Structure formats: C-alpha cells, structure tokens
C-alpha cells in the first residue's frame, strides 16, 4: 500500500476558465504532504484532480499527467470510479450518511461495492474505527445513527469510512476547518498515525497545522483575482517554514501577505 | 470594583433616556396589523371547519353501521334506506392503486433523471416545461384524451383501467415535482462522499440519495394519491357507475365514492339518498387521511436506526 504520485504539467479548467496552471510535483508515499495558500488559489481544485473528483462538476477538465506509481490516472480507458477506490477523500465538513448507522457508515464503501460477508464487514469496521481513533468512543453504539456524533467524532467517522476501503492515498480537504481545537488535535494525531500506511495529502489554511503534521509543504498562490493558481514552491516542511526560496512564500507564512 | 479608567469617567450624566418606546401612532398600527392578520387566519379557517363539521355531523351515522363497510347498493333505490359503500370504496381503492403503480415509478425515475443526470441540459428543460403544462391540465381534459385513445382509437370499453390511465396523467406531475424538490434538497456533499469511496453513480443514487429523500418522496406520493382519489370527471366519462360489487378493472362498470355521491345527489331531497351522500363524502376523507397516516408510518419505520 501507499503509492507515489507524480504530477507533471497539470492545467485545470472550469469551462473556459483556467483555475490551476502548470503544476508539477512529486508526492512521496508514506508521508504527509500539505498544500497551503490563500483562498481561491486552486489548492482544493488541484487536490480534487488527484482522484478525478473535479469531474463531478460539469465543464471541469484537465490537461497534463497524474501518475500513480507507473499508471496514468488520465489515460484513456481509466475509470474514475476505479481511481476513487484507490485514492480516497475526506471533506471539509463531516458528511456521514444520515440514513445509516455508525457501523453502516464505516462499512458503506464495502457494502455499496457488493461485500456481504457479515464477518468480514464486522472485522473491517472494527479495524477502521481503531485506525481512526474512534473505536473506544462508539463501540457500544455502533447501531446508532452516525449523524448523532459530535462534529469531531463525525469527521473521524468519515476518516474511518475512507480507510475502510483500503485506499493507497488519502486526500483531505481542510479536514479540521469545521472543528474545535481538541477535535483538531485528535485528527492531527490520527494523520500522524495514518502516514505509516497511506500516502496522505492535506489542504489546510492553518499554517501551524501544516508545520505540525506534514513532511512536505507546497505553497500555492495566484497572481491576481481571475488569474489561474500556480505552485510557487514545494519542499521539506522545515525548510519552507524556516528558509523559503521565494519571497511570496515567506510573506504568506509570516502573515505579511498582500 | 472600579478601575482607574472607569473612575475618570462620569458614570451618570443626569439625563434620562426615553425608553418607553411605542408612540401612539405606531402602537395603533401594530394593533391594527395584528388584528388584521388574526382575522384573515380565522376567515381562512371558516370553510375548513365548516366543511369538516358538516360532513362529520351528517355522515357519521351510516358509518357506524357495519353494513356500510361490507354491502353494496345492489337493488337499493334512492328512495330506500340500506346498502353500503363497499363497492365504491373498493372501486376507488383499486383504481387509485393501479394509478399509483403506473405513475409512481415513472415519476420517481423521471425526477431522478431531471436532478441527477439531466441538470442544465436542454432535454431536462423541455421535460420540465412539459411537466409544468401537465400540472395545469384539468381532469376532464385528461379524461377526454384517454377516451379518444382508449375507446375511439383502440375500441376498448369504458372500464376502471381507463380511469386509472387518465388519473396517471394527473398524478404524474404532482409526484414528479415533489420528488424533484426532495432530491434537490439532498446535499451534494453526500453524493461526493459516496463517489470518493469508489461507489458508481447509479448505486450512489439508489443507496444514498433516494434513501435520504425517502420521507419527502412518500409525502409527495400521498399528495398525488389524495388529489387523484377525489377526481370525478374521469369516472363519469370513462366508466359507468355500478351499484354492484365489481373488482375487475378490465371489465364492466365500477362504483367509486365520487360517483356514488354524484348518483345519490340527484335525489338529495330524499333523506336516505342525502344520508348516503354525506356518509360517502366522509368515507372519502377518511380514506385519504388513513393513507396519509399509513405513509407516515412507512416513512418513519423505513428510516434505519432513527433512534
């Protein structure tokens, strides 16, 4: 498990509008890579191209290459549904399925893809909830609705749901922005643990969070409103935060942006 | 405890502010508006309470009689008491059931197309416009259309099934519209969560979107049924009223509650006929009410682990 992602010359369009321009980067397996940058700079858009999630929006398209080890995710004949089974995603707002219990939420990825073996499902649910540091809090109420948990617990439930299908890569789109500091800490601890098994990519607006959890940091920026977002620089998190190569990066990190 | 900063400021400048608020004119306008609103509400309530009271007080007598629920009007003339509404109740239920069986799948699948697949396309706009027109079609026009096709073109007889066909035209737009609204209310985040697990689109719709909107869809179906069960024009045009029990929608005339009311209404001056009119009306209201309660129960118990 855990694969390397290599992106080269990626442009993302919404219809005629170019949202992200010419991004090339390598994301290392079994590590955490953080994307930082101001709002609207295209980091979430770019993140969603890594599992072809942007295609959900009509008119969105991509130029360039995204290689998962040796396979091009945008080669003809590649099924986006199959890609998403390998590259999972956690969203900004916790979004457990409201009609399902905690158990069914975690098992949903397997169940909806046809796994019926109750023993296997029970096993996977327990392992995934352990993996998401949620087991002890919910083990006595697995049959209760997932929507009844607190926001932080719901987000960990969503992470358990994502890791239950055993992906290679987990993408996280500002997973803590709707959570309080204690829940945020719980998720950050969890990210630290997840990188033993998965390639983790996280978009965050919280600079301290990027510094705390990531091994690599990529800074995105846009020249002006209406212009496409670009990758300004990427490197080891320590270096980006202590000695960035670009003036724009330094300005953003130190809060002298604009 | 006073801080030095506060101590340097005068706490009280001696002036009294007028906080009593309402000036006379504003208080008057406020009262006037309140009275007007309450009055309008009460006026709107009058016909509702009046209808319910009239129907219940005049109709409940016959409903308490067991024969009402088990006998037909066979051999009972308008001048005579007796007989029941079994033939009409069954006729109404059978025709409504056939209507629902045809209309509900088409309406729900159509709504899924409009919301999940056709959003923003020209085809969807055309369908949506057609549904709007269909919503405004009077029942007698729908009935005449089915008459033209079923009887004039194909040469079939006037039967219960033909009524159902015309009722489908009336129920379809109601159910489709409400289902469409309910599906639109399902947040896109849930669809994305499902896609991100590698679940195909059709399965996402079937297992995530529709179950989330299920309660609302059922309510829409009920609204459609309630509208359809009280329609009279299609019954008059497409099937004759029969006082006998006929449970076969493909052969012979069939009783129904609206046409039973219509039949006895012709001799409203006679007490037995008048009693039956009110009792049949009350029965129709109760049937709709019962179906509504039933649907709500179904919607509640189908919700997994709601407690």
Coordinates of C-alpha atoms in Angstrom, one line a residue:
Chain A
X1 CA 0.0 0.0 0.0
X2 CA 0.8 3.7 -0.3
X3 CA 1.9 4.9 -3.7
X4 CA 3.9 7.8 -5.1
X5 CA 2.1 10.4 -7.0
X6 CA 3.9 12.2 -9.8
X7 CA 2.2 15.2 -11.4
X8 CA 3.6 16.9 -14.5
X9 CA 2.3 20.0 -16.4
X10 CA -1.2 19.9 -14.9
X11 CA -3.7 22.5 -16.0
X12 CA -7.3 22.5 -14.6
X13 CA -10.2 24.3 -16.4
X14 CA -13.8 25.0 -15.4
X15 CA -15.2 25.5 -18.9
X16 CA -13.1 28.3 -20.4
X17 CA -11.7 29.4 -17.1
X18 CA -8.3 28.2 -16.2
X19 CA -8.3 27.6 -12.5
X20 CA -4.9 26.0 -12.0
X21 CA -1.8 26.3 -14.2
X22 CA 1.2 24.2 -14.9
X23 CA 1.6 22.2 -11.7
X24 CA 4.3 19.6 -11.4
X25 CA 5.2 17.8 -8.2
X26 CA 6.1 14.5 -6.6
X27 CA 4.2 13.3 -3.6
X28 CA 6.1 10.7 -1.6
X29 CA 4.5 7.6 -0.3
X30 CA 4.0 7.1 3.5
X31 CA 4.4 10.8 4.1
X32 CA 2.1 13.8 4.7
X33 CA 2.1 16.5 2.1
X34 CA 0.4 19.8 2.9
X35 CA -1.0 22.3 0.5
X36 CA -1.1 25.9 1.8
X37 CA -2.0 29.1 0.1
X38 CA -4.7 31.9 0.2
X39 CA -8.3 31.2 -0.6
X40 CA -9.2 30.8 -4.2
X41 CA -5.6 29.8 -5.2
X42 CA -6.8 26.5 -6.6
X43 CA -5.3 24.1 -4.0
X44 CA -8.7 22.3 -3.3
X45 CA -9.4 22.2 -7.1
X46 CA -6.0 20.7 -7.6
X47 CA -6.4 18.2 -4.8
X48 CA -9.7 17.0 -6.4
X49 CA -7.9 16.2 -9.7
X50 CA -5.8 13.7 -7.8
X51 CA -8.8 11.3 -7.6
X52 CA -10.7 12.8 -10.5
X53 CA -13.3 14.2 -8.2
X54 CA -13.4 17.5 -10.0
X55 CA -15.2 15.7 -12.9
X56 CA -18.4 15.8 -10.8
X57 CA -18.7 19.5 -11.7
X58 CA -19.9 19.9 -15.2
X59 CA -17.4 21.5 -17.6
X60 CA -14.4 20.7 -15.5
X61 CA -11.4 19.2 -17.4
X62 CA -7.7 18.6 -17.0
X63 CA -4.6 18.7 -19.2
X64 CA -1.4 17.0 -18.1
X65 CA -0.4 13.9 -16.4
X66 CA -1.1 12.4 -12.9
X67 CA 0.9 9.2 -12.4
X68 CA 0.2 6.9 -9.5
X69 CA 3.4 4.9 -9.5
X70 CA 3.5 3.8 -13.1
X71 CA -0.1 4.3 -14.0
X72 CA -1.5 7.5 -15.6
X73 CA -4.9 8.3 -13.9
X74 CA -6.0 10.3 -17.0
X75 CA -5.1 7.6 -19.6
X76 CA -7.9 6.7 -21.9
X77 CA -9.8 3.7 -20.5
X78 CA -9.2 4.6 -16.9
X79 CA -12.5 4.5 -14.9
X80 CA -12.8 7.4 -12.4
X81 CA -14.8 5.1 -10.1
X82 CA -11.8 2.7 -10.0
X83 CA -9.4 5.6 -9.4
X84 CA -11.5 6.7 -6.4
X85 CA -11.4 3.3 -4.9
X86 CA -7.6 3.7 -4.7
X87 CA -7.4 7.4 -3.9
X88 CA -9.9 8.2 -1.0
X89 CA -11.0 11.5 0.2
X90 CA -12.1 13.3 3.4
X91 CA -14.0 16.5 3.1
X92 CA -14.1 19.9 4.7
X93 CA -17.4 19.4 6.5
X94 CA -18.1 16.0 8.1
X95 CA -20.6 14.2 5.9
X96 CA -21.7 10.9 7.3
X97 CA -24.6 9.3 5.5
X98 CA -27.7 10.4 7.5
X99 CA -29.7 7.3 6.9
X100 CA -27.0 4.9 8.1
X101 CA -25.8 3.8 11.5
X102 CA -22.2 4.2 12.6
X103 CA -21.5 0.6 11.6
X104 CA -23.1 1.0 8.2
X105 CA -21.3 4.3 7.6
X106 CA -17.9 2.7 8.0
X107 CA -19.0 -0.4 6.1
X108 CA -20.6 1.7 3.3
X109 CA -17.7 1.6 0.9
X110 CA -17.5 -2.2 1.0
X111 CA -21.3 -2.7 1.2
X112 CA -22.1 -0.5 -1.7
X113 CA -19.5 -2.3 -3.7
X114 CA -21.1 -5.6 -3.1
X115 CA -19.4 -7.1 0.0
X116 CA -22.0 -9.0 2.0
X117 CA -19.9 -11.2 4.3
X118 CA -21.0 -10.1 7.7
X119 CA -17.9 -11.4 9.5
X120 CA -15.6 -9.6 7.1
X121 CA -17.6 -6.4 7.5
X122 CA -17.5 -6.6 11.3
X123 CA -13.8 -7.1 11.2
X124 CA -13.2 -4.2 8.8
X125 CA -15.4 -1.8 10.7
X126 CA -13.6 -2.6 14.0
X127 CA -10.2 -2.2 12.4
X128 CA -11.1 1.0 10.6
X129 CA -12.6 2.6 13.8
X130 CA -9.4 1.6 15.7
X131 CA -7.5 3.2 12.9
X132 CA -9.4 6.4 13.2
X133 CA -9.0 6.5 17.0
X134 CA -12.8 6.3 17.4
X135 CA -13.4 2.7 18.5
X136 CA -13.5 3.4 22.2
X137 CA -16.0 6.2 21.9
X138 CA -18.5 4.4 19.7
X139 CA -18.1 0.6 20.3
X140 CA -21.2 0.5 22.4
X141 CA -23.5 2.3 20.0
X142 CA -22.5 1.0 16.5
X143 CA -26.1 0.7 15.6
X144 CA -26.9 4.4 16.4
X145 CA -27.0 6.9 13.6
X146 CA -23.7 8.4 12.5
X147 CA -25.2 11.9 12.4
X148 CA -25.7 11.8 16.2
X149 CA -22.0 12.1 16.9
X150 CA -20.2 15.3 17.7
X151 CA -18.5 17.2 14.8
X152 CA -15.0 15.9 15.6
X153 CA -16.3 12.3 16.0
X154 CA -18.2 12.6 12.7
X155 CA -15.0 13.7 11.0
X156 CA -13.1 10.7 12.4
X157 CA -16.0 8.5 11.4
X158 CA -15.6 9.9 7.8
X159 CA -11.9 9.0 8.0
X160 CA -12.7 5.5 9.2
X161 CA -15.1 5.2 6.3
X162 CA -12.3 6.3 3.9
X163 CA -9.7 3.9 5.2
X164 CA -12.2 1.0 5.4
X165 CA -11.9 0.5 1.6
X166 CA -8.0 0.2 2.0
X167 CA -7.0 3.0 -0.4
X168 CA -3.4 3.8 -1.4
X169 CA -3.8 7.5 -0.9
X170 CA -6.0 9.7 1.3
X171 CA -6.8 13.2 0.3
X172 CA -8.0 15.6 3.0
X173 CA -9.6 18.9 2.0
X174 CA -9.3 21.2 5.1
X175 CA -10.5 18.3 7.4
X176 CA -10.3 20.4 10.6
X177 CA -11.7 23.7 9.5
X178 CA -15.1 23.0 11.0
X179 CA -13.8 21.5 14.2
X180 CA -12.8 22.9 17.7
X181 CA -9.1 22.7 18.8
X182 CA -9.5 19.5 20.8
X183 CA -11.1 17.7 17.9
X184 CA -8.4 19.2 15.6
X185 CA -5.7 17.7 17.8
X186 CA -7.4 14.3 17.6
X187 CA -7.4 14.5 13.8
X188 CA -3.8 15.6 13.7
X189 CA -2.7 12.7 15.9
X190 CA -4.6 10.5 13.6
X191 CA -2.9 11.9 10.5
X192 CA 0.5 11.2 12.1
X193 CA -0.6 7.6 12.5
X194 CA -2.1 7.2 9.0
X195 CA 1.1 8.0 7.3
X196 CA 2.5 4.7 8.4
X197 CA 0.1 3.0 6.0
X198 CA -1.0 5.6 3.5
X199 CA 0.1 8.5 1.3
X200 CA -1.6 11.5 2.9
X201 CA -2.3 14.8 1.2
X202 CA -3.9 17.6 3.2
X203 CA -5.1 21.0 2.3
X204 CA -5.1 23.4 5.2
X205 CA -5.5 27.1 6.0
X206 CA -3.8 26.6 9.3
X207 CA -0.1 27.2 9.0
X208 CA 0.7 25.7 12.4
X209 CA -1.2 22.6 11.4
X210 CA 0.9 22.3 8.2
X211 CA 4.1 22.8 10.2
X212 CA 2.9 20.2 12.8
X213 CA 1.7 17.4 10.6
X214 CA 3.4 17.5 7.2
X215 CA 6.7 16.3 5.9
X216 CA 6.5 18.2 2.7
X217 CA 4.7 21.5 2.1
X218 CA 3.6 23.0 -1.2
X219 CA 2.7 26.7 -1.4
X220 CA 0.1 27.8 -4.0
X221 CA -0.7 31.4 -5.0
X222 CA -2.3 33.3 -7.7
X223 CA -1.0 36.4 -9.4
X224 CA -4.4 38.3 -9.2
X225 CA -8.1 37.6 -9.0
X226 CA -9.3 35.9 -12.2
X227 CA -5.8 34.5 -12.9
X228 CA -5.0 30.8 -12.5
X229 CA -3.4 29.5 -9.4
X230 CA 0.1 28.2 -9.5
X231 CA 2.5 26.2 -7.5
X232 CA 5.0 28.7 -6.1
X233 CA 7.3 26.3 -4.3
X234 CA 7.5 22.9 -2.7
X235 CA 10.0 21.4 -0.3
X236 CA 10.5 19.8 3.1
X237 CA 8.2 21.5 5.6
X238 CA 11.1 22.6 7.9
X239 CA 12.8 24.4 5.0
X240 CA 9.6 26.0 3.7
X241 CA 8.8 27.4 7.2
X242 CA 12.3 28.4 8.1
X243 CA 14.1 29.3 4.9
X244 CA 11.8 29.5 1.8
X245 CA 13.3 30.2 -1.6
X246 CA 10.5 32.6 -2.7
X247 CA 9.7 36.0 -1.3
X248 CA 5.9 35.3 -1.7
X249 CA 6.1 32.1 0.4
X250 CA 7.9 34.0 3.2
X251 CA 5.4 36.8 3.1
X252 CA 2.5 34.4 3.3
X253 CA 3.9 32.3 6.1
X254 CA 4.9 35.3 8.2
X255 CA 1.5 36.9 7.7
X256 CA 2.7 39.8 5.6
X257 CA 0.6 38.8 2.7
X258 CA -0.9 41.2 0.2
Chain B
X1 CA -14.6 47.2 41.8
X2 CA -13.9 50.3 39.9
X3 CA -10.8 50.6 37.7
X4 CA -8.9 53.9 37.4
X5 CA -10.0 54.2 33.9
X6 CA -13.7 54.0 34.7
X7 CA -13.3 56.2 37.7
X8 CA -12.1 59.0 35.5
X9 CA -15.4 58.9 33.5
X10 CA -18.7 60.3 34.8
X11 CA -20.9 57.3 35.3
X12 CA -24.1 59.3 35.1
X13 CA -24.8 62.5 33.1
X14 CA -28.1 63.2 34.7
X15 CA -30.2 62.9 31.5
X16 CA -33.0 60.3 31.4
X17 CA -33.4 58.5 28.1
X18 CA -36.9 57.8 26.9
X19 CA -37.1 54.0 26.6
X20 CA -40.8 53.6 26.8
X21 CA -40.8 53.0 23.1
X22 CA -44.1 52.9 21.3
X23 CA -45.5 56.2 20.3
X24 CA -49.3 56.3 20.0
X25 CA -49.4 56.0 16.2
X26 CA -47.1 53.1 16.0
X27 CA -48.8 51.2 18.7
X28 CA -52.1 51.7 16.9
X29 CA -50.6 50.4 13.6
X30 CA -49.2 47.5 15.4
X31 CA -52.5 46.5 16.9
X32 CA -54.3 47.1 13.6
X33 CA -52.0 44.8 11.7
X34 CA -52.2 42.1 14.4
X35 CA -55.9 42.1 14.4
X36 CA -56.0 42.0 10.6
X37 CA -53.6 39.0 10.4
X38 CA -55.6 37.1 13.1
X39 CA -58.8 37.9 11.3
X40 CA -57.6 36.6 8.0
X41 CA -56.4 33.4 9.6
X42 CA -59.8 32.9 11.2
X43 CA -61.6 33.6 7.9
X44 CA -59.4 31.1 6.1
X45 CA -60.2 28.6 8.8
X46 CA -64.0 29.0 8.5
X47 CA -64.6 27.0 5.3
X48 CA -62.3 24.2 6.5
X49 CA -64.0 23.8 9.9
X50 CA -67.4 24.3 8.3
X51 CA -66.8 21.5 5.7
X52 CA -65.4 19.1 8.3
X53 CA -68.3 19.8 10.7
X54 CA -71.0 19.4 8.0
X55 CA -69.5 16.2 6.6
X56 CA -68.9 14.6 10.0
X57 CA -72.2 15.6 11.6
X58 CA -74.3 14.5 8.7
X59 CA -72.2 11.5 7.6
X60 CA -71.1 9.7 10.7
X61 CA -74.5 7.9 11.3
X62 CA -74.2 5.5 8.4
X63 CA -70.5 4.8 9.0
X64 CA -71.3 3.3 12.4
X65 CA -73.4 0.7 10.7
X66 CA -71.4 -2.4 9.8
X67 CA -73.3 -2.9 6.6
X68 CA -71.8 0.3 5.2
X69 CA -68.4 -1.3 5.0
X70 CA -69.5 -4.7 3.7
X71 CA -72.5 -4.2 1.4
X72 CA -73.1 -2.7 -2.0
X73 CA -76.0 -0.6 -3.2
X74 CA -77.3 -3.5 -5.3
X75 CA -81.1 -3.2 -5.6
X76 CA -81.3 -0.1 -3.3
X77 CA -83.1 2.8 -4.9
X78 CA -82.5 6.4 -3.9
X79 CA -85.8 6.3 -2.0
X80 CA -84.8 3.4 0.1
X81 CA -82.5 3.2 3.1
X82 CA -79.9 0.5 3.4
X83 CA -77.0 -1.0 1.5
X84 CA -73.4 0.1 1.9
X85 CA -70.4 1.6 0.2
X86 CA -68.2 -1.5 -0.1
X87 CA -68.5 -1.4 -3.9
X88 CA -67.5 2.2 -4.1
X89 CA -64.7 2.0 -1.6
X90 CA -63.2 -1.0 -3.4
X91 CA -63.6 0.7 -6.7
X92 CA -61.8 3.9 -5.5
X93 CA -59.0 1.9 -3.9
X94 CA -58.5 -0.4 -6.9
X95 CA -58.3 2.5 -9.4
X96 CA -56.1 4.5 -7.1
X97 CA -53.8 1.6 -6.6
X98 CA -53.4 0.9 -10.4
X99 CA -52.8 4.6 -10.9
X100 CA -50.1 4.7 -8.3
X101 CA -48.4 1.5 -9.6
X102 CA -48.1 3.1 -13.0
X103 CA -47.5 6.7 -12.1
X104 CA -45.1 6.4 -9.1
X105 CA -42.2 4.6 -10.8
X106 CA -42.4 6.8 -13.9
X107 CA -42.5 10.0 -11.7
X108 CA -39.6 8.9 -9.4
X109 CA -37.4 7.8 -12.3
X110 CA -38.2 10.9 -14.2
X111 CA -37.3 13.1 -11.2
X112 CA -34.0 11.2 -10.8
X113 CA -33.3 11.9 -14.4
X114 CA -34.0 15.6 -14.1
X115 CA -32.0 16.1 -10.9
X116 CA -29.1 13.6 -11.2
X117 CA -28.5 13.2 -15.0
X118 CA -30.1 16.0 -16.9
X119 CA -29.4 19.0 -14.8
X120 CA -28.9 22.0 -17.1
X121 CA -29.4 20.1 -20.3
X122 CA -31.9 21.1 -23.0
X123 CA -33.7 17.8 -22.7
X124 CA -34.3 18.4 -19.0
X125 CA -35.6 21.9 -19.6
X126 CA -38.1 20.6 -22.2
X127 CA -39.3 17.8 -19.9
X128 CA -39.6 20.2 -17.0
X129 CA -41.7 22.6 -19.1
X130 CA -43.9 19.7 -20.2
X131 CA -44.4 18.7 -16.6
X132 CA -45.5 22.2 -15.8
X133 CA -48.1 22.1 -18.6
X134 CA -49.3 18.7 -17.5
X135 CA -49.8 20.1 -13.9
X136 CA -52.3 22.5 -15.3
X137 CA -54.3 20.1 -17.3
X138 CA -57.9 19.9 -16.0
X139 CA -59.1 16.4 -15.1
X140 CA -61.8 16.4 -17.7
X141 CA -59.3 17.1 -20.4
X142 CA -57.2 14.2 -19.3
X143 CA -60.3 12.0 -19.3
X144 CA -61.3 13.1 -22.8
X145 CA -57.8 12.4 -24.0
X146 CA -57.9 8.8 -22.7
X147 CA -61.4 8.4 -24.1
X148 CA -60.1 9.4 -27.5
X149 CA -57.3 6.9 -27.3
X150 CA -58.7 4.0 -25.4
X151 CA -62.2 4.0 -26.7
X152 CA -62.3 5.8 -30.1
X153 CA -58.9 4.6 -31.4
X154 CA -58.4 1.2 -29.8
X155 CA -62.1 0.4 -29.5
X156 CA -62.0 -0.8 -25.9
X157 CA -64.9 -0.5 -23.4
X158 CA -65.4 2.0 -20.6
X159 CA -63.7 0.3 -17.7
X160 CA -61.9 1.1 -14.4
X161 CA -58.5 0.7 -16.0
X162 CA -59.2 3.6 -18.4
X163 CA -60.0 5.8 -15.4
X164 CA -56.6 4.8 -13.9
X165 CA -54.9 5.8 -17.2
X166 CA -56.3 9.3 -17.1
X167 CA -55.6 9.6 -13.4
X168 CA -51.9 8.7 -14.1
X169 CA -51.8 11.9 -16.2
X170 CA -52.9 13.9 -13.2
X171 CA -50.8 12.2 -10.5
X172 CA -47.6 12.0 -12.5
X173 CA -46.7 15.7 -12.5
X174 CA -47.6 16.1 -8.8
X175 CA -45.3 13.2 -7.7
X176 CA -42.6 14.1 -10.1
X177 CA -42.4 17.7 -9.0
X178 CA -42.3 16.9 -5.3
X179 CA -39.8 14.1 -5.7
X180 CA -37.6 16.5 -7.8
X181 CA -37.7 19.1 -5.0
X182 CA -36.8 16.4 -2.4
X183 CA -33.9 15.1 -4.4
X184 CA -32.6 18.7 -4.8
X185 CA -32.5 19.0 -1.0
X186 CA -30.0 16.1 -0.7
X187 CA -26.7 17.9 -0.2
X188 CA -24.0 17.3 -2.9
X189 CA -21.6 16.5 -0.1
X190 CA -23.3 13.2 0.4
X191 CA -23.0 12.3 -3.3
X192 CA -19.3 13.3 -3.2
X193 CA -18.7 11.2 -0.1
X194 CA -20.1 8.2 -1.9
X195 CA -18.2 8.8 -5.1
X196 CA -15.0 9.2 -3.0
X197 CA -15.5 5.6 -1.8
X198 CA -15.4 4.4 -5.4
X199 CA -19.2 3.9 -5.5
X200 CA -20.6 4.2 -9.0
X201 CA -23.2 6.9 -9.7
X202 CA -26.2 4.7 -10.1
X203 CA -25.5 3.0 -6.8
X204 CA -25.0 6.3 -5.1
X205 CA -28.4 7.4 -6.2
X206 CA -30.1 4.2 -5.2
X207 CA -28.4 3.7 -1.8
X208 CA -27.6 7.2 -0.6
X209 CA -29.6 9.9 -2.4
X210 CA -33.1 8.2 -2.6
X211 CA -33.0 6.8 1.0
X212 CA -32.1 10.3 2.3
X213 CA -35.0 11.8 0.5
X214 CA -37.4 8.9 1.1
X215 CA -39.7 10.6 3.6
X216 CA -40.3 13.5 1.3
X217 CA -40.9 11.3 -1.7
X218 CA -43.5 9.3 0.2
X219 CA -45.3 12.6 1.2
X220 CA -45.4 13.6 -2.5
X221 CA -46.9 10.2 -3.4
X222 CA -49.6 10.7 -0.8
X223 CA -50.4 14.2 -2.1
X224 CA -50.7 12.8 -5.5
X225 CA -53.0 10.0 -4.4
X226 CA -55.2 12.3 -2.4
X227 CA -55.7 14.5 -5.4
X228 CA -56.5 11.6 -7.6
X229 CA -58.9 9.8 -5.3
X230 CA -61.4 12.7 -5.3
X231 CA -61.4 13.2 -9.1
X232 CA -64.9 12.8 -10.6
X233 CA -64.7 13.8 -14.3
X234 CA -62.7 10.8 -15.4
X235 CA -65.1 8.5 -13.6
X236 CA -68.1 10.0 -15.3
X237 CA -66.5 9.8 -18.7
X238 CA -64.5 6.6 -18.6
X239 CA -66.5 4.2 -16.5
X240 CA -70.2 3.9 -15.8
X241 CA -71.3 3.9 -12.1
X242 CA -72.3 0.4 -10.9
X243 CA -74.2 -0.3 -7.7
X244 CA -72.9 -3.8 -7.8
X245 CA -69.5 -5.1 -6.5
X246 CA -67.1 -5.3 -9.4
X247 CA -63.5 -5.8 -8.5
X248 CA -62.3 -6.3 -12.1
X249 CA -60.8 -3.1 -13.5
X250 CA -60.8 -4.5 -17.1
X251 CA -64.4 -5.4 -17.4
X252 CA -67.7 -3.8 -16.7
X253 CA -68.8 -0.7 -14.8
X254 CA -67.4 0.1 -11.4
X255 CA -68.5 2.0 -8.4
X256 CA -66.4 4.7 -6.8
X257 CA -67.0 7.1 -4.0
X258 CA -67.2 10.3 -6.0
X259 CA -69.7 8.8 -8.5
X260 CA -71.7 7.3 -5.6
X261 CA -72.0 10.8 -4.2
X262 CA -73.0 12.1 -7.7
X263 CA -75.6 9.3 -8.1
X264 CA -77.4 10.0 -4.8
X265 CA -77.1 13.8 -5.2
X266 CA -79.7 13.6 -7.9
X267 CA -82.3 12.9 -5.2
X268 CA -80.9 15.0 -2.4
X269 CA -84.4 15.9 -1.2
X270 CA -84.9 12.3 -0.1
X271 CA -83.5 11.5 3.3
X272 CA -81.9 8.1 2.5
X273 CA -80.1 9.5 -0.5
X274 CA -78.9 12.6 1.4
X275 CA -77.6 10.4 4.2
X276 CA -75.6 8.3 1.8
X277 CA -74.1 11.4 0.1
X278 CA -72.7 12.7 3.4
X279 CA -71.5 9.3 4.5
X280 CA -69.7 8.7 1.2
X281 CA -68.1 12.1 1.4
X282 CA -66.9 11.4 5.0
X283 CA -65.6 7.9 3.9
X284 CA -63.6 9.5 1.1
X285 CA -62.0 12.0 3.5
X286 CA -61.2 9.2 6.0
X287 CA -59.6 7.1 3.3
X288 CA -57.3 9.9 2.3
X289 CA -56.5 10.5 6.0
X290 CA -55.8 6.8 6.6
X291 CA -53.4 6.6 3.6
X292 CA -51.6 9.6 4.9
X293 CA -51.1 8.1 8.3
X294 CA -50.0 4.8 6.8
X295 CA -47.4 6.6 4.6
X296 CA -46.0 8.5 7.5
X297 CA -45.6 5.3 9.4
X298 CA -43.9 3.6 6.4
X299 CA -41.6 6.6 6.1
X300 CA -40.7 6.5 9.8
X301 CA -40.0 2.8 10.1
X302 CA -38.0 2.7 6.9
X303 CA -35.5 5.2 8.4
X304 CA -32.7 3.0 9.6
X305 CA -31.9 3.4 13.3
X306 CA -33.6 6.7 13.6
X307 CA -33.4 6.4 17.4

